[in-house]
Coordinates of C-alpha atoms in Angstrom, one line a residue:
M1 CA -34.2 -54.3 -19.1
S2 CA -31.8 -52.2 -21.0
E3 CA -28.4 -53.4 -22.3
S4 CA -26.6 -51.1 -19.9
Q5 CA -28.5 -52.6 -17.0
Q6 CA -27.7 -56.2 -18.2
R7 CA -24.0 -55.6 -18.3
R8 CA -22.1 -57.2 -15.4
W9 CA -18.7 -55.4 -15.7
F10 CA -19.0 -52.5 -18.1
G11 CA -20.3 -49.3 -16.6
T12 CA -20.6 -45.8 -18.1
D13 CA -16.9 -45.6 -18.9
G14 CA -15.6 -49.1 -19.5
I15 CA -14.7 -51.6 -16.8
R16 CA -13.7 -50.2 -13.4
G17 CA -13.0 -51.7 -10.0
R18 CA -10.4 -52.7 -7.5
A19 CA -7.2 -53.9 -9.1
G20 CA -6.5 -57.6 -8.4
V21 CA -10.2 -58.3 -7.8
E22 CA -12.4 -59.8 -10.6
P23 CA -12.6 -58.8 -13.3
L24 CA -9.3 -56.8 -13.0
T25 CA -7.1 -59.9 -12.6
A26 CA -4.3 -61.1 -14.9
T27 CA -6.4 -64.2 -15.9
T28 CA -9.5 -62.3 -16.8
M29 CA -7.6 -59.5 -18.6
L30 CA -5.9 -62.2 -20.7
A31 CA -9.4 -63.3 -21.7
L32 CA -10.5 -59.7 -22.2
G33 CA -7.8 -59.3 -24.8
A34 CA -9.0 -62.4 -26.7
A35 CA -12.6 -61.3 -26.4
A36 CA -11.9 -57.8 -27.6
A37 CA -10.0 -59.2 -30.6
E38 CA -12.9 -61.5 -31.6
V39 CA -15.5 -58.7 -31.4
L40 CA -13.5 -55.6 -32.7
V41 CA -11.2 -56.9 -35.4
P42 CA -14.1 -57.8 -37.7
R43 CA -15.6 -54.4 -37.1
Y44 CA -12.6 -52.1 -37.3
A45 CA -9.6 -53.8 -38.9
K46 CA -8.5 -52.0 -42.1
D47 CA -8.8 -54.1 -45.3
G48 CA -5.5 -55.8 -46.1
R49 CA -3.8 -54.7 -42.9
W50 CA -2.7 -56.9 -40.0
P51 CA -4.9 -55.8 -37.1
L52 CA -3.3 -53.4 -34.7
C53 CA -4.3 -52.2 -31.2
V54 CA -2.8 -49.3 -29.3
I55 CA -2.7 -49.5 -25.5
G56 CA -2.1 -46.6 -23.1
K57 CA -2.2 -46.3 -19.4
D58 CA -2.0 -43.9 -16.4
T59 CA 0.5 -44.1 -13.6
R60 CA -1.1 -46.7 -11.3
L61 CA 1.1 -49.5 -10.0
S62 CA -1.4 -52.1 -11.3
G63 CA -1.2 -50.7 -14.8
D64 CA 1.8 -52.8 -15.9
L65 CA 0.2 -56.1 -14.9
L66 CA -3.1 -55.3 -16.6
E67 CA -1.4 -53.9 -19.7
H68 CA 0.8 -57.0 -20.2
S69 CA -2.1 -59.4 -19.6
I70 CA -4.4 -57.7 -22.1
A71 CA -1.5 -57.4 -24.6
A72 CA -0.8 -61.2 -24.3
G73 CA -4.5 -62.0 -25.0
L74 CA -4.5 -59.8 -28.0
S75 CA -1.2 -61.2 -29.3
A76 CA -2.5 -64.7 -28.9
A77 CA -5.5 -63.8 -30.9
G78 CA -3.3 -62.5 -33.8
V79 CA -3.4 -58.7 -33.1
D80 CA -0.3 -56.6 -33.1
V81 CA 0.0 -54.5 -30.0
R82 CA 1.7 -51.1 -29.8
L83 CA 2.3 -49.9 -26.2
A84 CA 2.1 -46.1 -25.8
G85 CA 3.1 -46.3 -22.1
V86 CA 1.9 -43.6 -19.7
V87 CA -0.1 -41.1 -21.8
P88 CA -3.4 -39.2 -21.3
T89 CA -6.6 -41.0 -22.4
P90 CA -7.1 -38.6 -25.4
A91 CA -3.6 -39.5 -26.7
V92 CA -4.9 -43.0 -27.4
A93 CA -7.7 -41.7 -29.5
V94 CA -5.2 -39.6 -31.5
L95 CA -2.8 -42.6 -31.9
C96 CA -5.6 -44.8 -33.2
G97 CA -6.1 -42.5 -36.1
E98 CA -2.5 -41.8 -36.8
L99 CA -1.3 -45.4 -36.7
G100 CA -4.3 -46.9 -38.5
A101 CA -5.2 -49.1 -35.5
A102 CA -8.3 -51.3 -35.5
F103 CA -9.0 -50.2 -31.9
G104 CA -7.4 -48.7 -28.8
I105 CA -7.4 -49.5 -25.1
V106 CA -6.8 -47.3 -22.1
I107 CA -5.9 -48.8 -18.7
S108 CA -7.1 -46.2 -16.1
A109 CA -9.6 -45.6 -13.4
S110 CA -9.7 -41.8 -14.1
H111 CA -10.3 -39.9 -10.8
N112 CA -10.5 -43.0 -8.6
P113 CA -7.9 -43.8 -6.0
A114 CA -4.7 -45.7 -6.9
E115 CA -6.1 -49.0 -5.6
D116 CA -8.6 -49.0 -8.4
N117 CA -8.1 -49.5 -12.1
G118 CA -10.1 -49.9 -15.3
V119 CA -10.2 -50.6 -19.0
K120 CA -11.9 -48.6 -21.7
F121 CA -12.0 -49.0 -25.4
F122 CA -11.8 -46.8 -28.5
G123 CA -12.7 -47.9 -32.0
G124 CA -10.4 -47.4 -34.9
D125 CA -12.1 -44.1 -35.6
G126 CA -11.0 -42.8 -32.2
Y127 CA -14.5 -42.8 -30.7
K128 CA -15.5 -44.8 -27.6
L129 CA -17.6 -47.9 -28.2
D130 CA -21.3 -47.9 -27.8
D131 CA -23.2 -49.9 -25.3
A132 CA -24.1 -52.7 -27.7
V133 CA -20.5 -53.4 -28.7
E134 CA -19.4 -53.3 -25.1
L135 CA -22.1 -55.8 -24.2
E136 CA -20.9 -58.1 -26.9
I137 CA -17.3 -58.0 -25.6
E138 CA -18.5 -58.6 -22.1
Q139 CA -20.6 -61.6 -23.1
R140 CA -17.6 -63.1 -25.0
L141 CA -15.4 -62.4 -22.0
I142 CA -17.7 -64.2 -19.7
A143 CA -17.9 -67.2 -22.0
L144 CA -14.1 -67.3 -22.2
S145 CA -13.6 -66.8 -18.4
E146 CA -16.0 -69.6 -17.6
A147 CA -14.4 -72.0 -20.1
A148 CA -11.8 -74.4 -18.8
G149 CA -8.2 -73.3 -19.5
S150 CA -6.8 -70.2 -21.2
P151 CA -8.1 -68.7 -24.4
G152 CA -6.8 -70.4 -27.5
S153 CA -4.0 -69.0 -29.6
A154 CA -3.6 -68.3 -33.3
A155 CA -1.2 -70.4 -35.3
P156 CA 2.5 -69.6 -34.6
N157 CA 2.8 -67.6 -37.9
K158 CA -0.4 -65.7 -37.0
L159 CA 0.5 -64.4 -33.6
G160 CA 0.6 -60.7 -33.0
R161 CA 3.8 -58.7 -32.1
I162 CA 4.1 -56.5 -29.1
S163 CA 6.2 -53.3 -29.3
S164 CA 6.5 -49.8 -27.9
I165 CA 5.6 -46.5 -29.4
D166 CA 8.6 -44.4 -28.6
D167 CA 7.1 -41.0 -29.6
A168 CA 3.6 -41.5 -28.3
A169 CA 3.6 -38.5 -25.9
H170 CA 5.1 -36.2 -28.5
R171 CA 2.5 -37.2 -31.1
Y172 CA -0.2 -36.2 -28.7
E173 CA 1.6 -32.9 -27.8
H174 CA 1.8 -32.0 -31.5
R175 CA -2.0 -32.5 -31.8
A176 CA -2.6 -30.3 -28.8
L177 CA -0.4 -27.6 -30.2
A178 CA -2.1 -27.8 -33.6
S179 CA -5.5 -27.0 -31.9
V180 CA -4.6 -23.3 -31.3
H181 CA -4.1 -20.6 -33.8
D182 CA -0.9 -19.1 -32.4
N183 CA 1.1 -22.1 -31.4
R184 CA 4.3 -20.1 -30.7
G185 CA 3.5 -17.2 -28.3
L186 CA -0.1 -17.7 -27.4
L187 CA 0.6 -17.9 -23.6
E188 CA 3.6 -15.5 -23.6
G189 CA 3.7 -13.6 -20.3
M190 CA 1.3 -15.8 -18.4
T191 CA 2.1 -17.6 -15.2
L192 CA 0.2 -20.9 -14.9
V193 CA -0.1 -23.3 -12.1
L194 CA -0.5 -27.0 -13.1
D195 CA -1.8 -29.8 -10.9
A196 CA -1.1 -33.0 -12.8
A197 CA -2.8 -35.2 -10.3
Q198 CA 0.3 -37.5 -10.2
G199 CA -1.3 -39.0 -13.3
A200 CA -1.0 -39.5 -17.0
A201 CA -0.4 -35.8 -17.9
Y202 CA 2.5 -35.4 -15.5
Q203 CA 4.8 -34.6 -18.4
T204 CA 2.7 -33.7 -21.5
S205 CA 0.6 -30.8 -20.3
G206 CA 3.5 -28.9 -18.7
R207 CA 5.6 -29.3 -21.8
V208 CA 2.8 -28.0 -24.2
L209 CA 2.1 -25.0 -22.0
K210 CA 5.8 -24.1 -21.9
M211 CA 6.0 -24.5 -25.7
L212 CA 3.2 -21.9 -26.0
G213 CA 5.3 -19.4 -23.9
A214 CA 3.8 -19.8 -20.4
K215 CA 5.8 -19.9 -17.2
V216 CA 4.5 -23.1 -15.7
L217 CA 4.6 -24.0 -12.0
N218 CA 4.3 -27.8 -11.8
F219 CA 2.7 -29.5 -8.9
F220 CA 1.8 -33.2 -8.2
D221 CA 4.0 -34.3 -11.1
E222 CA 6.0 -37.0 -9.3
P223 CA 3.9 -40.2 -9.6
N224 CA 5.1 -43.3 -7.8
G225 CA 2.3 -45.6 -8.8
Q226 CA 0.4 -45.2 -5.5
N227 CA -0.3 -41.4 -5.2
I228 CA -2.4 -40.8 -8.3
N229 CA -5.3 -38.4 -7.4
R230 CA -4.3 -38.4 -3.7
D231 CA -5.4 -35.0 -2.3
C232 CA -4.8 -33.4 -5.7
G233 CA -6.3 -33.2 -9.2
C234 CA -9.6 -31.8 -10.4
T235 CA -11.7 -33.5 -7.8
H236 CA -9.9 -31.4 -5.2
P237 CA -10.6 -27.8 -6.4
A238 CA -9.4 -26.2 -3.1
V239 CA -5.9 -27.4 -3.9
I240 CA -5.6 -25.6 -7.3
E241 CA -7.3 -22.5 -5.8
A242 CA -4.8 -22.2 -3.0
L243 CA -1.9 -22.8 -5.4
V244 CA -3.0 -20.0 -7.7
R245 CA -3.4 -17.5 -4.8
E246 CA -0.1 -18.5 -3.2
N247 CA 1.9 -18.1 -6.4
G248 CA 0.0 -15.1 -7.8
A249 CA -0.7 -17.0 -11.0
D250 CA -2.8 -15.8 -14.0
A251 CA -4.7 -19.1 -14.0
G252 CA -4.5 -22.7 -12.8
L253 CA -5.2 -26.0 -14.4
A254 CA -5.9 -29.4 -12.7
H255 CA -6.4 -32.7 -14.4
D256 CA -7.8 -36.0 -13.3
G257 CA -5.7 -39.2 -13.3
D258 CA -6.1 -39.8 -17.1
A259 CA -6.3 -36.2 -18.1
D260 CA -9.5 -36.4 -20.1
R261 CA -10.9 -33.7 -17.8
V262 CA -9.7 -30.3 -16.7
L263 CA -10.6 -27.9 -13.9
L264 CA -9.6 -24.3 -14.5
C265 CA -9.1 -21.7 -11.8
D266 CA -9.2 -17.9 -12.4
E267 CA -6.6 -15.4 -11.2
T268 CA -8.5 -14.7 -8.0
G269 CA -8.2 -18.3 -6.9
S270 CA -11.8 -19.4 -7.7
A271 CA -12.3 -22.6 -9.7
L272 CA -14.6 -22.7 -12.7
D273 CA -16.7 -25.8 -13.2
G274 CA -17.5 -27.5 -16.5
D275 CA -20.7 -25.6 -17.1
E276 CA -18.8 -22.2 -16.9
L277 CA -16.2 -23.5 -19.4
L278 CA -19.0 -24.8 -21.7
A279 CA -20.7 -21.3 -21.6
I280 CA -17.4 -19.4 -22.3
A281 CA -16.5 -21.6 -25.3
A282 CA -20.0 -21.9 -26.7
A283 CA -20.7 -18.2 -26.6
D284 CA -17.4 -17.5 -28.3
M285 CA -18.0 -20.1 -30.9
I286 CA -21.4 -18.8 -31.7
E287 CA -20.1 -15.2 -32.1
R288 CA -17.3 -16.5 -34.4
G289 CA -19.7 -18.6 -36.4
E290 CA -17.9 -21.8 -35.4
L291 CA -20.6 -23.7 -33.3
K292 CA -22.1 -26.2 -35.7
N293 CA -25.9 -25.8 -36.0
G294 CA -25.7 -23.4 -33.1
T295 CA -26.0 -26.3 -30.7
L296 CA -24.1 -27.1 -27.5
V297 CA -24.4 -30.7 -26.3
A298 CA -24.5 -31.0 -22.5
T299 CA -25.9 -33.5 -20.1
V300 CA -29.0 -33.6 -17.9
M301 CA -26.7 -32.6 -15.0
S302 CA -25.7 -29.3 -16.6
N303 CA -27.1 -26.0 -15.2
F304 CA -30.2 -24.5 -16.9
G305 CA -28.3 -21.2 -17.0
L306 CA -26.6 -22.7 -20.1
D307 CA -29.9 -22.5 -22.0
D308 CA -30.1 -18.8 -21.3
V309 CA -26.5 -18.2 -22.6
L310 CA -27.2 -20.1 -25.8
S311 CA -30.7 -18.8 -26.5
E312 CA -29.6 -15.2 -26.0
R313 CA -27.2 -15.7 -28.9
G314 CA -29.6 -17.7 -31.2
G315 CA -28.3 -21.1 -30.2
K316 CA -29.6 -24.0 -28.1
V317 CA -28.6 -26.7 -25.7
L318 CA -29.2 -30.4 -26.4
R319 CA -28.9 -32.7 -23.4
A320 CA -27.6 -36.2 -23.4
G321 CA -27.2 -38.8 -20.7
V322 CA -24.4 -38.5 -18.1
G323 CA -21.0 -39.7 -19.3
D324 CA -18.8 -38.1 -22.0
R325 CA -19.5 -41.2 -24.2
Y326 CA -23.2 -40.3 -24.4
V327 CA -22.4 -36.6 -25.1
I328 CA -20.1 -37.7 -28.0
E329 CA -22.8 -40.1 -29.4
A330 CA -25.3 -37.2 -29.5
M331 CA -22.6 -34.9 -31.1
R332 CA -22.0 -37.5 -33.8
K333 CA -25.6 -38.2 -34.4
G334 CA -26.4 -34.5 -34.9
D335 CA -23.0 -33.6 -36.4
F336 CA -22.3 -31.1 -33.6
N337 CA -18.7 -30.0 -32.8
F338 CA -18.8 -29.0 -29.2
G339 CA -20.1 -30.5 -26.0
G340 CA -19.2 -31.6 -22.5
E341 CA -20.1 -32.2 -18.9
Q342 CA -20.2 -30.3 -15.7
S343 CA -17.4 -32.5 -14.4
G344 CA -14.9 -31.0 -16.9
H345 CA -15.0 -33.4 -19.8
L346 CA -15.0 -31.0 -22.8
I347 CA -15.1 -32.4 -26.3
F348 CA -13.9 -30.0 -29.0
R349 CA -14.7 -32.4 -31.9
D350 CA -12.8 -30.3 -34.4
H351 CA -9.6 -31.3 -32.6
N352 CA -10.2 -34.7 -30.9
T353 CA -12.8 -37.4 -30.8
T354 CA -13.0 -37.6 -27.0
G355 CA -12.8 -35.5 -23.8
D356 CA -9.4 -33.9 -23.7
G357 CA -8.3 -31.9 -20.7
L358 CA -5.3 -30.3 -22.3
I359 CA -7.0 -29.2 -25.5
A360 CA -10.0 -27.9 -23.6
A361 CA -7.7 -25.8 -21.4
L362 CA -5.9 -24.4 -24.5
Q363 CA -9.2 -23.5 -26.2
I364 CA -10.4 -21.5 -23.1
L365 CA -7.0 -19.8 -22.6
Q366 CA -7.0 -18.9 -26.3
I367 CA -10.4 -17.2 -25.8
A368 CA -9.0 -15.3 -22.8
R369 CA -6.0 -14.1 -24.8
R370 CA -7.9 -13.1 -27.8
R371 CA -10.5 -11.1 -25.8
E372 CA -7.8 -9.8 -23.5
L373 CA -9.9 -10.7 -20.5
P374 CA -9.0 -12.8 -17.4
L375 CA -11.0 -15.9 -16.6
S376 CA -12.8 -14.0 -13.7
E377 CA -14.4 -11.8 -16.4
L378 CA -15.1 -14.5 -19.0
R379 CA -17.0 -16.7 -16.5
K380 CA -19.6 -13.9 -16.0
V381 CA -21.2 -15.0 -19.2
L382 CA -23.1 -17.7 -17.2
T383 CA -25.7 -16.9 -14.6
R384 CA -26.4 -20.2 -13.0
F385 CA -29.6 -21.5 -11.4
P386 CA -29.0 -22.6 -7.8
Q387 CA -28.3 -26.3 -7.5
A388 CA -28.2 -28.7 -4.6
Q389 CA -26.2 -31.9 -5.1
R390 CA -25.7 -34.9 -2.9
N391 CA -23.5 -37.9 -3.6
L392 CA -24.4 -40.6 -1.2
K393 CA -22.4 -43.7 -0.5
I394 CA -24.4 -46.9 -0.7
D395 CA -24.0 -50.7 -0.4
A396 CA -26.7 -51.7 -2.9
K397 CA -28.4 -50.3 -6.0
P398 CA -32.1 -51.4 -6.0
P399 CA -34.2 -50.0 -8.8
L400 CA -35.1 -46.4 -8.0
E401 CA -38.7 -46.9 -8.8
T402 CA -39.0 -49.4 -5.9
L403 CA -38.0 -46.7 -3.4
T404 CA -41.6 -45.5 -3.1
G405 CA -41.1 -43.0 -0.2
S406 CA -38.2 -41.3 -2.0
M407 CA -40.1 -41.3 -5.3
K408 CA -43.0 -39.5 -3.7
L409 CA -40.7 -36.8 -2.3
V410 CA -39.3 -36.4 -5.7
A411 CA -42.7 -36.1 -7.3
D412 CA -43.9 -33.6 -4.7
T413 CA -40.7 -31.5 -5.2
E414 CA -41.1 -31.5 -9.0
A415 CA -44.7 -30.4 -8.7
E416 CA -43.7 -27.5 -6.5
L417 CA -40.8 -26.5 -8.7
G418 CA -42.9 -26.6 -11.9
D419 CA -41.2 -25.3 -15.0
A420 CA -38.6 -23.4 -12.9
G421 CA -36.6 -26.4 -11.8
R422 CA -36.1 -30.2 -11.8
V423 CA -35.0 -33.2 -9.7
L424 CA -32.5 -35.8 -11.0
L425 CA -31.7 -39.1 -9.3
R426 CA -29.2 -41.6 -10.7
Y427 CA -26.8 -44.3 -9.6
S428 CA -23.1 -43.7 -10.5
G429 CA -21.9 -46.1 -13.2
T430 CA -18.4 -46.2 -11.8
E431 CA -18.8 -46.0 -8.0
N432 CA -21.2 -47.1 -5.2
L433 CA -23.0 -43.8 -5.1
V434 CA -26.5 -42.5 -5.7
R435 CA -26.5 -38.9 -6.9
V436 CA -29.2 -36.3 -6.2
L437 CA -29.5 -33.0 -8.0
I438 CA -32.1 -30.4 -7.5
E439 CA -32.2 -27.2 -9.5
G440 CA -34.5 -24.2 -9.0
R441 CA -34.6 -20.5 -8.3
N442 CA -34.9 -20.7 -4.5
A443 CA -31.6 -21.9 -3.0
D444 CA -32.9 -22.5 0.6
Y445 CA -35.8 -24.6 -0.7
I446 CA -33.8 -26.9 -2.9
E447 CA -31.2 -27.4 -0.1
K448 CA -33.9 -28.5 2.3
R449 CA -35.5 -30.8 -0.3
A450 CA -32.1 -32.3 -1.2
D451 CA -31.5 -33.2 2.4
A452 CA -35.0 -34.7 2.8
I453 CA -34.6 -36.8 -0.4
A454 CA -31.1 -37.9 0.6
E455 CA -32.2 -39.1 4.0
S456 CA -35.1 -41.0 2.5
L457 CA -32.9 -42.7 -0.1
L458 CA -30.3 -43.8 2.5
Q459 CA -33.0 -45.3 4.7
E460 CA -34.8 -47.1 1.9
I461 CA -31.6 -48.4 0.3
E462 CA -30.3 -49.7 3.7
A463 CA -33.6 -51.4 4.3
S464 CA -33.4 -53.2 0.9
V465 CA -30.0 -54.8 1.7

């Protein structure tokens, strides 16, 4: 069994679940702070420096409780804590580097509803932790949680201090501005619609776009702790599409709750998915000689049409597992500088070490201005293979290989598709879902097969409970 399968609480993007339910309780988060300090300080603390951790959060009501609980556990373990407040997830990666932190923590459940929350970690280098380190933290957390009493504290003169970072958002905004060549009038004359998802970017993205000269129409930028992602954000593309059409905007941007993703919408009111953004940027970077080793890192979920875009220009696509963390691991291993996911996580590694919704949007808009083309024209670079996707709610996650009827349907479908398609099944690492993706040249065929496999999966999973 793999390490990721052995993990009880850590999924594909940290810990995530219902706030107030284990492990997202004050007591367990106190222990998590202590466990993280034990594991990460020896790995990442700078020589001769008192260990420092940066904590950022999104706008969820439960964020304050979790933030203070983790901070208390860290302080008790002798770690100084700097609170960034409400900032996008990529801002914490930036702050880790700028402040010389040993590690960083983000309290967010991304695109999940307000009732959920989560915790994810960055190392002092600004990159997310790998599976082995997360497993080590979890094992230490479980040991502390099962022990009687609270985690022990350092000696009084070794306790960490807890303080705020007053300019955290502005530091991140400066990094975003520095990612484009013309950081004065790049977006002059453009009208942009921004859906901030009532989340972490409710101030930062609009300010940066305005500083670049755009007229920005802000929507869903009044978070109250309970409305994050509610009928808005990048998981609701119809919302940004309607807003662009209603306001006659040149483009639209929608984030998720922690703003490490972006959904862009063209001037006709049609949303672009992550694969289209990957194709636009990768093609431009190849032509400008900026794509390292001519390689785009995508995931197994990305459309095969990307391979055609890259191969036509002398490049190639390398596929990683689903999750921006695995994309980044592949990028670091091969020293590649651009990658991302169909979901809108784009990593421009020359500018940040993690998925960054604002920087990604700026890079695409910069291409549009330089080429003097609207997004509706830029997106034509990608001719996608038809895909059929199903996201099925489930109550259990039995090993897929035990679902023999469904696996036979998958094998039969793969045999019929041959080299002109594929079938992918996987459980979500953050939700109770099983995901089905079929890709091929015949849209009618793959839709029918997706329905058949989905029905079989639901029946077999229900029978296993």
